[in-house]
Short mmCIF file of C-alpha atoms in Angstrom, two decimals:
data_model
loop_
_atom_site.label_atom_id
_atom_site.label_comp_id
_atom_site.label_asym_id
_atom_site.label_seq_id
_atom_site.Cartn_x
_atom_site.Cartn_y
_atom_site.Cartn_z
CA MET A 167 84.94 116.24 106.59
CA PRO A 168 88.24 114.01 105.70
CA TRP A 169 87.83 110.41 106.70
CA SER A 170 89.64 109.38 109.53
CA VAL A 171 92.15 106.84 108.87
CA GLY A 172 93.76 104.12 111.33
CA ILE A 173 96.87 102.42 110.35
CA LEU A 174 98.03 99.17 111.00
CA GLY A 175 101.67 98.99 110.51
CA ALA A 176 104.54 101.28 110.73
CA GLY A 177 107.17 100.36 108.36
CA PRO A 178 108.95 101.85 105.64
CA GLY A 179 106.22 101.56 103.51
CA VAL A 180 103.81 103.76 105.99
CA ALA A 181 106.31 106.60 106.89
CA ALA A 182 108.14 106.75 103.03
CA LEU A 183 104.40 106.04 100.95
CA HIS A 184 101.21 106.50 102.72
CA LEU A 185 101.75 109.19 105.73
CA PRO A 186 103.11 111.89 102.93
CA ILE A 187 100.12 110.77 100.69
CA LEU A 188 97.22 111.48 103.02
CA GLY A 189 99.11 114.45 104.04
CA ARG A 190 98.93 115.42 100.58
CA LEU A 191 95.26 114.46 100.35
CA ALA A 192 94.23 116.37 103.39
CA GLU A 193 91.09 117.32 101.89
CA MET A 194 90.00 113.32 101.86
CA PHE A 195 91.63 111.53 104.45
CA ARG A 196 92.99 112.37 108.40
CA VAL A 197 95.20 109.78 110.08
CA VAL A 198 93.88 109.49 113.64
CA HIS A 199 95.95 106.34 115.07
CA ILE A 200 98.97 103.93 114.29
CA ALA A 201 99.77 100.92 115.58
CA ASP A 202 102.63 98.48 115.44
CA ALA A 203 103.50 95.27 116.82
CA GLY A 204 106.11 96.03 119.10
CA SER A 205 108.75 98.03 117.33
CA GLY A 206 108.19 101.28 118.73
CA ARG A 207 107.81 103.15 115.29
CA ALA A 208 104.37 104.01 115.66
CA ARG A 209 104.90 106.26 118.19
CA ARG A 210 107.61 108.36 116.58
CA LEU A 211 105.40 108.36 113.10
CA ALA A 212 102.02 109.56 115.22
CA GLU A 213 103.76 112.49 116.70
CA ARG A 214 104.88 113.48 113.16
CA CYS A 215 101.33 113.83 111.92
CA GLY A 216 99.39 114.12 115.39
CA ALA A 217 97.78 110.93 116.18
CA ARG A 218 97.04 108.46 118.40
CA TRP A 219 99.45 105.42 118.72
CA SER A 220 99.21 101.88 120.16
CA GLU A 221 100.62 98.71 120.44
CA GLY A 222 99.08 95.50 118.80
CA GLU A 223 95.78 95.92 116.74
CA ALA A 224 93.22 95.78 119.51
CA ASP A 225 93.16 99.52 120.39
CA LEU A 226 93.27 101.20 116.81
CA LEU A 227 90.30 98.68 116.17
CA ALA A 228 88.50 99.73 119.10
CA ASP A 229 88.83 103.19 118.48
CA PRO A 230 85.99 104.67 117.57
CA ALA A 231 87.56 108.09 115.38
CA VAL A 232 88.83 105.02 113.03
CA GLU A 233 86.74 105.01 109.53
CA VAL A 234 89.05 103.34 107.90
CA VAL A 235 91.91 100.87 108.25
CA ALA A 236 94.68 100.52 106.64
CA VAL A 237 96.36 97.52 106.75
CA CYS A 238 100.08 97.67 106.04
CA SER A 239 101.38 95.05 107.89
CA PRO A 240 103.30 91.64 106.61
CA PRO A 241 101.49 89.87 104.17
CA SER A 242 100.86 87.02 106.41
CA GLU A 243 98.89 89.11 108.54
CA HIS A 244 96.45 90.74 105.93
CA ALA A 245 93.50 88.21 105.65
CA ARG A 246 93.29 88.16 109.29
CA GLN A 247 93.49 91.35 110.22
CA ILE A 248 90.58 92.22 107.41
CA LEU A 249 88.25 89.81 109.08
CA ALA A 250 89.22 91.25 112.48
CA ALA A 251 88.44 94.69 111.34
CA LEU A 252 84.62 93.69 110.32
CA ALA A 253 84.31 91.95 113.28
CA SER A 254 85.01 95.37 115.35
CA GLY A 255 82.32 97.18 112.99
CA LYS A 256 84.88 98.79 110.78
CA ARG A 257 83.76 98.87 107.40
CA THR A 258 86.15 100.40 105.20
CA ILE A 259 89.52 98.60 104.63
CA PHE A 260 92.84 99.75 102.64
CA CYS A 261 94.85 96.68 102.49
CA GLU A 262 98.49 96.31 101.12
CA LYS A 263 99.21 93.96 98.46
CA PRO A 264 98.87 90.78 98.80
CA LEU A 265 95.07 90.19 100.11
CA ALA A 266 95.96 87.05 101.48
CA THR A 267 98.49 84.19 100.60
CA SER A 268 96.05 81.57 100.12
CA ARG A 269 92.57 80.57 98.06
CA LEU A 270 90.96 79.86 101.67
CA GLU A 271 91.75 83.16 103.04
CA ALA A 272 90.99 85.18 99.69
CA ASP A 273 87.86 83.79 99.72
CA GLU A 274 86.58 83.73 103.18
CA VAL A 275 88.02 87.83 103.14
CA ILE A 276 85.82 88.50 100.14
CA SER A 277 82.51 86.81 101.17
CA ALA A 278 82.94 88.40 104.90
CA CYS A 279 83.21 92.16 102.99
CA ARG A 280 80.57 91.28 100.79
CA ALA A 281 78.33 90.42 103.23
CA ALA A 282 79.22 93.15 105.24
CA GLY A 283 78.97 95.82 102.34
CA ALA A 284 82.57 96.63 103.37
CA VAL A 285 84.45 99.22 101.05
CA LEU A 286 87.54 97.12 100.26
CA MET A 287 90.52 98.44 98.30
CA VAL A 288 93.70 96.56 97.78
CA GLY A 289 96.66 98.93 97.24
CA THR A 290 98.27 97.06 93.79
CA ASN A 291 99.68 100.75 92.94
CA HIS A 292 101.10 99.57 89.27
CA LEU A 293 97.32 98.78 88.16
CA PHE A 294 96.40 102.16 89.52
CA ASP A 295 98.99 104.23 87.53
CA ALA A 296 97.95 106.38 84.92
CA ALA A 297 100.77 104.77 82.92
CA TRP A 298 99.09 101.51 82.82
CA GLY A 299 95.94 103.18 81.73
CA ARG A 300 97.34 104.49 78.50
CA ALA A 301 99.06 101.07 77.65
CA LYS A 302 95.61 99.21 77.94
CA HIS A 303 93.88 101.64 75.91
CA HIS A 304 96.69 101.36 73.11
CA LEU A 305 96.27 97.69 73.25
CA VAL A 306 92.41 98.23 73.05
CA ALA A 307 92.80 100.63 70.30
CA LEU A 308 94.59 98.78 67.87
CA GLU A 309 93.24 95.65 68.18
CA GLY A 310 96.78 94.00 68.46
CA ARG A 311 97.25 90.28 69.24
CA VAL A 312 99.37 90.08 72.68
CA ARG A 313 102.35 87.32 71.81
CA ALA A 314 104.56 88.03 74.82
CA ILE A 315 104.96 89.76 78.34
CA SER A 316 107.79 90.05 80.60
CA VAL A 317 108.23 92.11 83.72
CA THR A 318 112.14 92.72 84.64
CA LEU A 319 113.16 93.89 87.82
CA ALA A 320 116.47 94.93 89.03
CA LEU A 321 116.23 96.20 92.61
CA PRO A 322 119.17 97.38 95.39
CA PRO A 323 118.35 94.74 98.39
CA ASN A 324 118.06 97.61 100.85
CA ASP A 325 115.41 98.29 103.51
CA ARG A 326 113.60 100.03 101.12
CA TYR A 327 112.30 97.07 99.49
CA HIS A 328 111.56 95.44 102.74
CA GLY A 329 108.10 94.32 101.15
CA VAL A 330 109.80 91.54 99.24
CA VAL A 331 109.13 89.19 101.49
CA ALA A 332 107.68 89.31 105.49
CA GLU A 333 110.21 90.80 107.83
CA GLY A 334 112.45 88.32 109.14
CA GLY A 335 111.48 85.79 106.20
CA PRO A 336 113.37 84.27 103.35
CA PHE A 337 114.86 87.78 102.03
CA GLN A 338 116.50 88.82 105.33
CA ALA A 339 117.77 85.24 105.78
CA ALA A 340 118.98 85.47 102.20
CA ARG A 341 121.19 87.92 102.96
CA ARG A 342 122.66 86.71 106.04
CA GLY A 343 123.98 83.76 103.83
CA ARG A 344 121.06 81.56 104.30
CA PRO A 345 118.24 79.51 103.52
CA ASP A 346 119.99 76.93 101.49
CA LEU A 347 118.75 77.38 97.97
CA GLN A 348 119.78 74.10 96.76
CA ASP A 349 116.94 72.56 98.74
CA PRO A 350 114.08 72.39 96.73
CA ALA A 351 111.53 72.71 99.63
CA VAL A 352 113.21 75.89 100.35
CA ALA A 353 113.57 77.55 97.11
CA ALA A 354 110.04 77.11 96.78
CA GLY A 355 108.84 78.52 99.80
CA VAL A 356 111.33 81.46 98.86
CA LEU A 357 109.95 81.97 95.36
CA ARG A 358 106.33 81.70 96.51
CA GLN A 359 106.99 84.83 99.17
CA LEU A 360 108.75 86.76 96.39
CA LEU A 361 105.90 86.19 93.72
CA THR A 362 103.27 86.99 96.51
CA GLY A 363 105.11 90.00 98.33
CA LEU A 364 107.07 91.56 95.07
CA ALA A 365 105.53 90.41 91.58
CA ILE A 366 101.76 91.11 92.66
CA HIS A 367 102.81 94.31 92.10
CA ASP A 368 102.03 93.59 88.27
CA LEU A 369 100.21 90.64 88.32
CA PRO A 370 96.82 92.14 88.07
CA ALA A 371 97.92 94.16 85.17
CA VAL A 372 99.09 91.30 83.46
CA ARG A 373 95.76 89.11 84.12
CA ASP A 374 94.22 92.17 82.35
CA ILE A 375 95.50 90.96 79.16
CA ALA A 376 97.12 87.34 79.70
CA PRO A 377 93.97 85.69 81.92
CA GLY A 378 94.64 82.44 83.32
CA ILE A 379 97.56 80.30 83.77
CA ASP A 380 97.92 77.36 81.59
CA GLU A 381 101.39 75.87 82.18
CA VAL A 382 104.34 77.07 84.04
CA VAL A 383 107.45 76.09 81.32
CA TYR A 384 110.21 77.21 84.04
CA ALA A 385 110.92 78.14 87.43
CA ARG A 386 114.32 78.91 89.30
CA VAL A 387 115.32 81.08 91.94
CA ALA A 388 118.32 83.26 91.25
CA PRO A 389 120.57 83.57 94.37
CA PRO A 390 121.37 85.67 96.32
CA VAL A 391 117.71 87.02 96.10
CA GLY A 392 115.73 86.79 92.68
CA TYR A 393 113.77 84.59 90.29
CA LEU A 394 113.21 83.44 86.55
CA VAL A 395 109.67 82.58 85.80
CA GLY A 396 107.85 81.82 82.50
CA TYR A 397 104.39 80.68 82.22
CA ARG A 398 102.04 80.26 79.38
CA ALA A 399 98.21 81.75 79.15
CA GLY A 400 96.77 80.66 76.35
CA GLY A 401 98.93 82.15 73.52
CA VAL A 402 100.94 84.71 75.47
CA LEU A 403 104.10 83.52 77.39
CA VAL A 404 104.43 85.68 80.34
CA GLN A 405 108.19 86.07 81.76
CA LEU A 406 109.24 87.65 85.19
CA ALA A 407 112.37 87.97 86.08
CA LEU A 408 114.12 89.66 89.33
CA THR A 409 117.76 89.93 90.30
CA MET A 410 118.87 91.56 93.96
CA LEU A 411 122.44 91.96 94.01
CA PRO A 412 124.60 93.14 97.11
CA GLN A 413 126.27 96.09 94.88
CA GLY A 414 122.96 97.38 94.33
CA PRO A 415 122.24 97.74 90.42
CA ASP A 416 120.61 100.93 89.10
CA ALA A 417 116.96 100.30 89.72
CA LEU A 418 114.83 99.14 87.06
CA TRP A 419 111.17 98.11 86.89
CA ARG A 420 109.59 97.42 83.59
CA MET A 421 106.82 95.66 81.81
CA SER A 422 107.28 94.88 78.29
CA ILE A 423 104.00 93.95 75.83
CA ALA A 424 105.18 92.69 72.42
CA THR A 425 102.07 92.56 70.32
CA SER A 426 101.61 91.65 66.90
CA HIS A 427 101.97 94.55 65.59
CA ASP A 428 104.05 96.81 68.18
CA ARG A 429 106.07 96.61 71.47
CA ILE A 430 105.28 98.41 74.66
CA GLU A 431 107.29 99.27 77.24
CA VAL A 432 106.11 100.89 80.85
CA ASN A 433 108.73 101.40 83.01
CA PHE A 434 107.86 102.06 86.59
CA PRO A 435 109.99 104.23 89.08
CA PRO A 436 111.56 102.43 92.02
CA ALA A 437 109.63 101.33 95.12
CA PHE A 438 109.24 103.50 98.11
CA VAL A 439 109.54 106.45 95.51
CA HIS A 440 107.35 109.56 94.81
CA ALA A 441 108.48 110.46 90.93
CA GLY A 442 104.97 110.49 88.97
CA SER A 443 103.69 108.38 87.09
CA ALA A 444 105.13 105.46 85.09
CA ALA A 445 107.07 106.29 81.62
CA THR A 446 105.46 104.50 78.52
CA ARG A 447 106.65 104.39 75.26
CA VAL A 448 105.72 102.02 72.00
CA ARG A 449 107.83 100.72 69.30
CA SER A 450 105.98 100.34 66.15
CA VAL A 451 107.15 98.19 63.61
CA ASP A 452 109.41 101.05 61.48
CA GLY A 453 110.96 100.81 64.67
CA GLN A 454 110.18 104.57 65.70
CA TRP A 455 109.48 105.20 69.21
CA THR A 456 106.10 107.05 70.87
CA GLU A 457 106.51 108.17 74.17
CA TYR A 458 103.31 109.08 75.80
CA ARG A 459 103.37 111.96 78.58
CA ARG A 460 103.97 111.40 82.00
CA ASP A 461 101.36 112.29 85.21
CA GLU A 462 102.70 114.31 88.23
CA GLU A 463 100.88 111.69 90.29
CA ASP A 464 101.91 108.18 90.81
CA GLY A 465 99.96 105.17 91.36
CA TYR A 466 99.89 105.22 95.39
CA VAL A 467 98.17 108.81 95.04
CA ALA A 468 95.74 107.09 92.81
CA GLU A 469 94.53 104.42 94.77
CA TRP A 470 93.62 106.50 97.72
CA ARG A 471 91.76 108.93 95.33
CA LEU A 472 89.75 105.54 94.10
CA LEU A 473 89.05 104.67 97.61
CA ALA A 474 87.59 108.34 98.20
CA SER A 475 85.46 107.43 95.10
CA LEU A 476 84.50 104.29 96.85
CA LEU A 477 83.47 106.17 100.11
CA GLU A 478 81.25 108.62 98.13
CA GLY A 479 79.78 105.89 96.17
CA ALA A 480 81.13 107.37 92.66
CA ALA A 481 82.59 103.81 92.15
CA PRO A 482 81.57 100.31 92.79
CA VAL A 483 83.67 98.08 94.86
CA GLU A 484 84.67 95.04 92.29
CA TYR A 485 84.53 92.26 95.07
CA ASP A 486 85.06 89.89 92.00
CA GLU A 487 87.94 91.29 90.28
CA LEU A 488 89.52 92.03 93.77
CA LEU A 489 89.17 88.10 94.16
CA ALA A 490 89.88 86.88 90.78
CA ASP A 491 93.64 89.22 91.29
CA SER A 492 93.97 87.29 94.55
CA ARG A 493 93.84 83.90 93.10
CA TYR A 494 95.76 84.80 90.18
CA ALA A 495 98.64 85.46 92.19
CA ILE A 496 98.22 82.76 94.53
CA ASP A 497 97.35 80.14 91.79
CA LEU A 498 100.65 81.13 90.02
CA ALA A 499 102.96 80.96 93.33
CA ASP A 500 101.39 78.20 94.13
CA ALA A 501 102.28 76.42 90.72
CA VAL A 502 105.32 78.18 90.19
CA ALA A 503 106.28 76.14 93.81
CA ALA A 504 105.03 72.95 92.33
CA LYS A 505 107.17 73.10 89.15
CA ILE A 506 110.38 73.50 91.66
CA LEU A 507 109.49 70.48 93.49
CA GLU A 508 108.96 68.70 90.60
CA GLY A 509 110.43 64.98 90.64
CA VAL A 510 111.23 65.67 94.44
CA PRO A 511 110.07 62.58 96.74
CA GLN A 512 107.11 63.06 98.56
#
């Protein structure tokens, strides 16, 4: 019997990603309830898949048919809704990234899930992409020393990329010509939300090969919406770059890893697009490129398959790793915000 899923949230990510995926994995999951915060979108989505719908979270969390709660709401709601789900007796939770927006929240959520013995999955789809698995295997097999990592994003500012920040947050404001990014406090807040809302896709993978954050070397917002951040993790320099231009460039989402004897590139598909796994290629010291094959399934599908494995007991819930990933992203966001505020009178 498939596991019954209730989804908190009815935004573009649910419509374009999770509902189609769960439809493909009908032998594993079945959507039975969708709730929104008052937008009215839940009803339209629920009618498409024969599910119930409601406004707010109370009815969904009280629904005895819901076995798996999928938290697909704005990031600021994630930790609270996970705790509410646990309090209602639910013991399986899929949470879109990020798990939490502060260390206190992250610690509280993991402690509560651990105490309840709850199955918890965080949807950082790039970490589960088969292409990243191949890149990580290459690094381990050749024992190359990682020298530098860069994650470069060029994205068009349209509604498909609403997950950059919470709806109504600084991303939406920036499209209207606000906020004042010359104000360090505003810039720090915008940058923090962009990192925890968008860079979070890749930070668990970065942490795999560059654990720790020793020093933020530079950090700045790139108007109208973007950032350029560089930090050191041991002997590795990590650079994160994002640009969103009004004209809308060709989408690019690339992670490059320079080692002591080659360079690895992982090119992820654009957000909200089902285009198979990322493309991975390696440039050797002689300048030759080797390309790995791509999978038909992307990281979005892989993360739901892993959740099924967790439910079946075929894989353990890695509470410590989930907490470490969350802390890494939060610590980086806090350190970057502090860098922006350096020299500003308190």
